[in-house]
Amino acid sequence: MRFRDILEIDYLLLLPVIVLIVFGVLFIYSSGVTSAGVQVSSEYIRQIIWASAGFIITIALSMFNYRRLYNISLYIYLISLIPLIYTLLFGYVISNASRWIRIGSIGIQMSELVKISVIILLARYLADTDHNKGTFSRFFVSCLIVFVPTGIVLLQPDLGTALVYIAILLTMIFLAGVSMRYVSFMVSCIALTGFFLVLPLWQSHIYRRSIPFMAVLTNSRIVAIAVLFFLLIAAIALFGYLRYKKNYFFWLVYSSAIIVISLGVSYAARIVLKSYQLMRLIVFLDPNVDPRGAGWNIIQSITAIGAGGLTGRGYLQGTQSHYRFLPEQSTDFIFSIFSEEAGFIGGLLVFALFLFICYRLLVIMKAVTDPFGKYICAGFAGMFTFHFVVNVGMTMGIMPITGLPLLFMSYGGSSLLSTMVGVGLCISTYIRRYNR
């Protein structure tokens, strides 16, 4: 560590992070106050401890040369999978999900920490293959690195965190220059799978009328016939492409593959996903389908945000949280409490702080000459952005409830510490931006 490294710290990145953490502690405290003014939760104390530890980790990693992670990235990745698998098999179960390892009274969510090892290994691989930017093998191996932990996380089950891994992958391969054919293929598969998954739910719970077409998505025999039909089209088109080298044959294969994957995965998802996870998708479409059950959280969250008005009710003056109308109010719905008490202006401030953090990460990526450091920053930028968009969108009712925390603000040690590790590594790349 050199003294000039301390002077080189990107304080423009660190300052908004600290402000968001302070906001988080204040409103975690507020979430534990009842309507009678009694503090019934000590979560804010634990959050202060984790925030202090996280700040120390960030400064320590800023002084640490991130390049040392390059040679050991594969070992970090493989070792991190061991406790993730252990969590799946023997983890502490809460709400029918095995996502935590218990150490005394402390619960560690390994899927949060594994994000770091995934970003580091993927950054190394993308840096090593920078000379073969658009190859299929580069895309395939990148997917393999991410899909292994993603599959384990899905089995826990934790759909929200699994989607974060996909967001990290898409951000990194896009900025690494992987062919847009492959990036758009993955995006199209995800979008169409979501559409095929939601459409029958909409038909059965909201539209409530029989639509013959829906059998293509729900009847196992018809799904199998449809998949075989499009596989046949893909096989014929592939033969035509290999024989005649015409682009329209390629796009037939491309489109057929998207439909086959989307049909298969959406059908499997309806079987694998828990009933409460499917219900979250239904109430996203219309919370009033089950206003006192699955739709309660969204309705109360929207009520809280709307009640804040322009300037808010004032700190500790919110009603939705203090009357305990809002479940998970210190974690998933911390933004709802913040918006009720700080209003639209406070919400805009949080938006501005996250936007500035993403801007600083883009500045660092542009300044860093080392591809390994550049891709590390890209991974964490994708992670921060996805968490923010999904969590805030969820509280506003414009995104499905996935259980993703609002980084820096939501209560939770695993999430906060992994996020601060990311900030520290990004600052480390900034300090050494001219070194390769």
XYZ file of C-alpha atoms in Angstrom:
436
model
C 0.000 0.000 0.000
C 1.278 3.444 -0.938
C 0.109 6.750 0.491
C -0.585 8.087 -2.989
C -3.043 5.198 -3.506
C -5.222 6.686 -0.776
C -5.195 9.999 -2.617
C -6.148 8.194 -5.838
C -9.323 6.652 -4.377
C -12.362 7.551 -6.455
C -14.162 9.552 -3.789
C -16.825 10.498 -6.332
C -17.826 6.826 -6.361
C -17.407 6.303 -2.627
C -19.442 9.359 -1.523
C -22.839 8.361 -3.028
C -22.316 4.826 -1.704
C -21.861 6.192 1.829
C -24.913 8.457 1.484
C -27.096 5.527 0.379
C -25.851 3.387 3.280
C -26.673 6.191 5.737
C -30.143 6.454 4.208
C -30.490 2.708 4.619
C -29.583 2.718 8.310
C -31.953 5.633 9.013
C -34.907 3.988 7.342
C -34.172 0.515 8.691
C -34.442 2.220 12.081
C -37.714 3.829 10.955
C -39.072 0.452 9.795
C -38.666 -0.887 13.334
C -40.721 1.864 14.988
C -44.376 1.117 15.730
C -47.293 3.548 15.546
C -46.889 4.047 19.314
C -43.313 5.225 18.794
C -41.766 2.066 20.265
C -38.601 0.660 18.662
C -39.201 -3.090 18.269
C -36.254 -4.050 16.096
C -32.486 -3.907 16.486
C -31.844 -4.503 12.786
C -30.397 -1.015 12.371
C -27.637 -1.818 14.880
C -26.594 -4.913 12.925
C -26.750 -2.885 9.718
C -24.366 -0.314 11.212
C -21.954 -3.114 12.132
C -22.125 -4.602 8.626
C -21.789 -1.169 7.038
C -18.676 -0.438 9.132
C -17.175 -3.811 8.197
C -18.109 -3.197 4.571
C -16.421 0.204 4.556
C -13.217 -1.325 5.965
C -13.357 -4.055 3.300
C -13.849 -1.445 0.570
C -10.820 0.597 1.655
C -8.693 -2.554 2.081
C -9.606 -3.823 -1.387
C -8.947 -0.379 -2.845
C -5.372 -0.687 -1.635
C -5.170 -4.294 -2.860
C -3.962 -4.851 -6.422
C -6.952 -6.484 -8.110
C -4.598 -8.038 -10.714
C -3.559 -10.605 -8.108
C -7.004 -12.151 -8.471
C -6.335 -12.952 -12.119
C -4.287 -16.127 -11.594
C -6.468 -17.491 -8.792
C -9.863 -16.570 -10.288
C -10.700 -20.181 -11.232
C -9.843 -21.438 -7.732
C -11.980 -18.715 -6.145
C -14.864 -19.700 -8.409
C -14.621 -23.447 -7.726
C -14.180 -23.002 -3.973
C -17.181 -20.647 -3.815
C -19.398 -23.309 -5.432
C -18.800 -25.696 -2.503
C -20.721 -23.703 0.149
C -23.333 -22.835 -2.497
C -23.992 -26.553 -3.071
C -23.893 -27.134 0.700
C -26.549 -24.436 1.112
C -28.770 -26.192 -1.410
C -28.451 -29.559 0.353
C -28.193 -28.634 4.031
C -28.926 -24.916 4.256
C -31.234 -23.173 6.706
C -34.771 -23.207 5.284
C -36.933 -20.088 5.449
C -40.254 -19.863 3.560
C -39.581 -23.189 1.770
C -36.269 -21.895 0.376
C -32.808 -23.159 1.330
C -30.700 -20.033 0.792
C -28.766 -19.499 4.036
C -25.974 -21.071 6.024
C -26.437 -20.514 9.738
C -23.406 -19.679 11.877
C -24.804 -19.109 15.343
C -27.432 -16.381 15.029
C -25.974 -15.129 11.738
C -27.310 -16.232 8.372
C -25.034 -16.057 5.327
C -26.584 -16.045 1.852
C -23.885 -17.642 -0.271
C -25.560 -16.780 -3.584
C -24.783 -13.113 -2.869
C -21.086 -13.816 -2.347
C -20.766 -16.149 -5.335
C -21.677 -13.222 -7.608
C -18.181 -11.876 -6.901
C -16.385 -15.058 -7.947
C -18.520 -15.295 -11.104
C -17.670 -11.721 -12.104
C -13.939 -12.235 -11.472
C -13.669 -15.501 -13.453
C -15.838 -14.228 -16.316
C -13.755 -11.036 -16.451
C -10.589 -13.110 -16.759
C -12.038 -15.300 -19.502
C -13.326 -12.331 -21.507
C -9.960 -10.577 -21.129
C -8.102 -13.698 -22.287
C -10.313 -14.009 -25.369
C -10.395 -10.327 -26.321
C -8.755 -11.189 -29.639
C -11.706 -13.464 -30.561
C -14.519 -11.090 -29.708
C -17.358 -12.435 -31.851
C -16.810 -16.201 -31.724
C -19.510 -18.620 -30.606
C -17.076 -20.434 -28.289
C -16.530 -17.192 -26.362
C -20.264 -16.804 -25.890
C -20.745 -20.488 -24.975
C -17.987 -20.648 -22.333
C -19.172 -17.339 -20.823
C -22.658 -18.831 -20.477
C -21.227 -22.001 -18.946
C -19.337 -20.014 -16.272
C -22.538 -18.237 -15.232
C -25.130 -20.989 -15.718
C -23.512 -23.443 -13.278
C -24.124 -21.298 -10.155
C -27.361 -19.980 -11.697
C -28.737 -23.521 -11.899
C -27.810 -24.218 -8.264
C -29.471 -20.973 -7.142
C -32.640 -21.798 -9.111
C -32.881 -25.119 -7.272
C -32.813 -23.403 -3.844
C -35.190 -21.873 -5.207
C -34.218 -18.199 -5.656
C -35.434 -16.889 -9.002
C -34.561 -13.246 -8.251
C -30.877 -13.889 -7.536
C -30.650 -16.244 -10.526
C -31.850 -13.385 -12.745
C -29.062 -11.182 -11.338
C -26.492 -13.685 -12.627
C -28.092 -13.487 -16.088
C -28.010 -9.672 -15.958
C -24.305 -9.776 -15.052
C -23.624 -12.151 -17.961
C -25.506 -10.017 -20.502
C -23.800 -6.803 -19.375
C -20.314 -8.264 -19.481
C -20.569 -10.089 -22.813
C -22.218 -7.059 -24.430
C -19.447 -4.711 -23.297
C -16.841 -7.348 -24.208
C -17.946 -7.199 -27.825
C -19.545 -10.641 -28.100
C -21.541 -10.809 -31.332
C -24.958 -9.184 -31.038
C -26.416 -12.281 -32.670
C -25.664 -14.242 -29.517
C -26.608 -11.468 -27.092
C -29.932 -10.852 -28.849
C -30.532 -14.622 -28.998
C -30.300 -14.857 -25.207
C -32.391 -11.713 -24.644
C -35.051 -13.004 -27.065
C -35.168 -16.399 -25.341
C -35.590 -14.780 -21.914
C -38.267 -12.337 -23.126
C -40.260 -14.963 -25.036
C -39.993 -17.464 -22.160
C -41.402 -14.832 -19.804
C -44.213 -14.070 -22.245
C -45.096 -17.755 -22.704
C -44.994 -18.243 -18.924
C -47.207 -15.265 -18.068
C -49.782 -15.604 -20.863
C -51.566 -18.737 -19.514
C -51.563 -17.198 -16.012
C -53.219 -14.084 -17.391
C -55.784 -16.190 -19.249
C -56.728 -18.354 -16.231
C -56.679 -15.756 -13.417
C -57.481 -12.414 -15.062
C -59.153 -12.899 -18.457
C -60.913 -16.052 -17.173
C -62.063 -17.231 -20.558
C -60.938 -20.191 -22.599
C -58.492 -19.403 -25.390
C -57.785 -22.435 -27.638
C -54.305 -21.174 -28.512
C -53.229 -21.543 -24.872
C -53.101 -25.325 -25.303
C -49.868 -24.796 -27.262
C -48.343 -23.489 -24.037
C -49.998 -25.687 -21.411
C -50.867 -29.096 -22.887
C -47.815 -31.368 -22.653
C -48.653 -33.315 -25.817
C -49.262 -30.201 -27.914
C -46.115 -28.553 -26.517
C -44.120 -31.645 -27.524
C -45.620 -31.584 -31.038
C -44.851 -27.861 -31.406
C -41.265 -28.366 -30.220
C -40.738 -31.258 -32.647
C -42.254 -29.211 -35.487
C -39.880 -26.292 -34.971
C -36.943 -28.673 -34.457
C -37.744 -30.176 -37.851
C -37.832 -26.709 -39.418
C -34.503 -25.895 -37.755
C -32.926 -29.143 -39.029
C -34.085 -28.549 -42.619
C -32.964 -24.928 -42.499
C -29.589 -25.934 -41.044
C -29.084 -28.372 -43.906
C -30.009 -25.615 -46.385
C -27.588 -23.189 -44.753
C -24.699 -25.652 -44.775
C -25.431 -26.577 -48.394
C -26.259 -23.194 -49.948
C -24.836 -20.644 -47.450
C -27.940 -18.459 -47.709
C -28.600 -16.074 -44.813
C -32.336 -16.704 -44.717
C -31.639 -20.340 -43.780
C -29.522 -19.124 -40.863
C -32.307 -16.880 -39.588
C -34.804 -19.741 -39.849
C -32.543 -21.837 -37.614
C -32.046 -18.854 -35.309
C -35.795 -18.124 -34.934
C -36.780 -21.776 -34.581
C -34.200 -22.291 -31.826
C -35.589 -19.307 -29.885
C -39.139 -20.696 -30.108
C -38.074 -24.233 -29.128
C -36.085 -23.053 -26.110
C -38.798 -20.615 -24.990
C -41.592 -23.184 -25.286
C -39.617 -25.842 -23.442
C -38.319 -23.621 -20.644
C -41.680 -21.884 -20.043
C -43.466 -25.234 -19.793
C -40.803 -26.580 -17.425
C -40.982 -23.376 -15.358
C -44.708 -23.855 -14.749
C -43.897 -27.284 -13.320
C -40.788 -26.326 -11.329
C -41.788 -22.926 -9.933
C -43.517 -22.896 -6.564
C -47.136 -21.766 -6.364
C -46.169 -18.575 -4.492
C -43.698 -17.691 -7.265
C -46.376 -18.116 -9.933
C -48.767 -16.070 -7.797
C -46.243 -13.233 -7.768
C -46.439 -13.124 -11.552
C -50.234 -13.112 -11.427
C -50.489 -10.232 -8.939
C -47.915 -8.314 -10.961
C -50.438 -8.354 -13.796
C -53.286 -7.431 -11.435
C -52.733 -7.097 -7.651
C -56.495 -7.044 -7.061
C -56.738 -10.717 -8.041
C -55.706 -11.459 -4.432
C -55.706 -8.094 -2.592
C -55.433 -9.561 0.920
C -52.983 -12.271 -0.019
C -50.279 -12.248 -2.685
C -51.282 -8.793 -3.928
C -51.111 -7.197 -0.472
C -47.432 -6.233 -0.653
C -47.724 -4.453 -3.991
C -50.907 -2.615 -3.007
C -49.442 -1.408 0.305
C -46.153 -0.452 -1.338
C -47.875 1.649 -4.011
C -50.033 3.212 -1.285
C -46.950 4.138 0.739
C -45.151 5.705 -2.230
C -48.256 7.641 -3.254
C -48.859 8.846 0.311
C -45.445 10.499 0.364
C -46.475 13.141 -2.149
C -43.865 15.671 -3.210
C -41.922 16.169 0.020
C -43.014 13.206 2.142
C -44.695 12.858 5.520
C -41.446 13.448 7.375
C -38.921 11.152 9.039
C -40.588 8.626 11.390
C -44.012 9.959 10.343
C -44.974 7.273 7.832
C -48.112 5.244 8.434
C -47.695 2.183 6.216
C -44.547 1.018 7.996
C -45.355 2.129 11.538
C -48.778 0.487 11.439
C -47.035 -2.638 10.069
C -49.046 -2.739 6.853
C -45.960 -3.422 4.754
C -44.273 -6.858 5.121
C -40.507 -7.177 4.576
C -40.311 -3.423 5.016
C -36.665 -3.274 6.054
C -35.505 -5.439 3.135
C -37.516 -5.730 -0.082
C -39.654 -2.618 0.466
C -37.195 -0.177 2.027
C -37.740 2.193 -0.907
C -41.472 2.305 -0.109
C -40.765 3.506 3.428
C -38.190 5.992 2.164
C -40.593 7.407 -0.433
C -43.455 7.764 2.056
C -41.317 9.711 4.505
C -39.030 11.560 2.047
C -41.498 11.964 -0.805
C -40.966 12.262 -4.537
C -37.962 14.534 -4.017
C -36.293 11.949 -1.781
C -37.007 9.225 -4.327
C -35.436 11.369 -7.046
C -32.353 11.776 -4.866
C -31.980 7.983 -4.569
C -32.413 7.694 -8.346
C -29.742 10.365 -8.866
C -27.284 8.661 -6.486
C -27.609 5.278 -8.210
C -27.376 6.926 -11.606
C -24.193 8.699 -10.541
C -22.682 5.440 -9.246
C -23.326 3.814 -12.630
C -21.891 6.872 -14.373
C -18.694 6.669 -12.306
C -18.349 2.969 -13.136
C -18.639 3.820 -16.834
C -15.960 6.484 -16.372
C -13.689 3.912 -14.704
C -14.311 1.383 -17.500
C -13.379 3.997 -20.074
C -10.211 4.999 -18.201
C -8.921 1.503 -17.355
C -6.417 0.128 -19.872
C -6.499 -3.428 -18.506
C -9.377 -5.530 -19.981
C -9.553 -7.655 -16.806
C -10.254 -4.581 -14.649
C -12.631 -3.151 -17.248
C -14.774 -6.294 -17.264
C -14.815 -6.511 -13.455
C -16.320 -3.005 -13.369
C -18.799 -3.986 -16.099
C -19.997 -6.950 -14.046
C -20.622 -4.896 -10.938
C -22.254 -2.119 -12.976
C -24.706 -4.685 -14.380
C -25.335 -6.070 -10.899
C -25.983 -2.650 -9.311
C -28.229 -1.498 -12.157
C -30.326 -4.665 -12.258
C -30.881 -4.679 -8.496
C -31.956 -1.037 -8.548
C -34.298 -1.299 -11.544
C -35.988 -4.492 -10.324
C -36.321 -3.494 -6.652
C -37.625 0.017 -7.280
C -39.824 -1.223 -10.128
C -41.188 -3.903 -7.790
C -42.143 -1.357 -5.125
C -43.911 0.736 -7.772
C -45.805 -2.238 -9.156
C -44.167 -2.126 -12.587
C -41.958 -5.198 -12.009
C -42.810 -8.610 -10.497
C -41.875 -9.221 -6.863
C -38.606 -11.145 -6.883
C -37.227 -10.562 -3.386
C -34.183 -8.631 -4.599
C -32.873 -6.077 -2.080
C -32.141 -2.442 -2.853
C -28.342 -2.455 -2.689
C -26.709 -0.275 -0.020
C -30.090 0.484 1.608
C -31.911 -2.797 2.315
C -31.224 -4.670 5.539
C -28.913 -7.651 5.083
C -25.275 -8.404 5.778
C -24.515 -10.755 2.870
C -25.918 -8.344 0.309
C -24.194 -5.285 1.771
C -20.805 -6.948 2.209
C -20.768 -8.426 -1.311
C -21.753 -5.032 -2.699
C -18.968 -3.282 -0.798
C -16.482 -5.862 -2.099
C -17.596 -4.857 -5.577
C -17.107 -1.159 -4.821
C -13.644 -1.871 -3.421
C -12.561 -3.838 -6.499
C -13.861 -1.113 -8.816
C -11.928 1.542 -6.894
C -8.847 -0.700 -7.036
C -9.089 -0.772 -10.836
C -9.455 3.016 -10.894
C -6.313 3.521 -8.798
C -4.379 1.257 -11.188
C -6.171 2.386 -14.361
C -2.941 3.060 -16.278
C -1.237 -0.212 -15.275
C -1.483 -3.431 -17.279
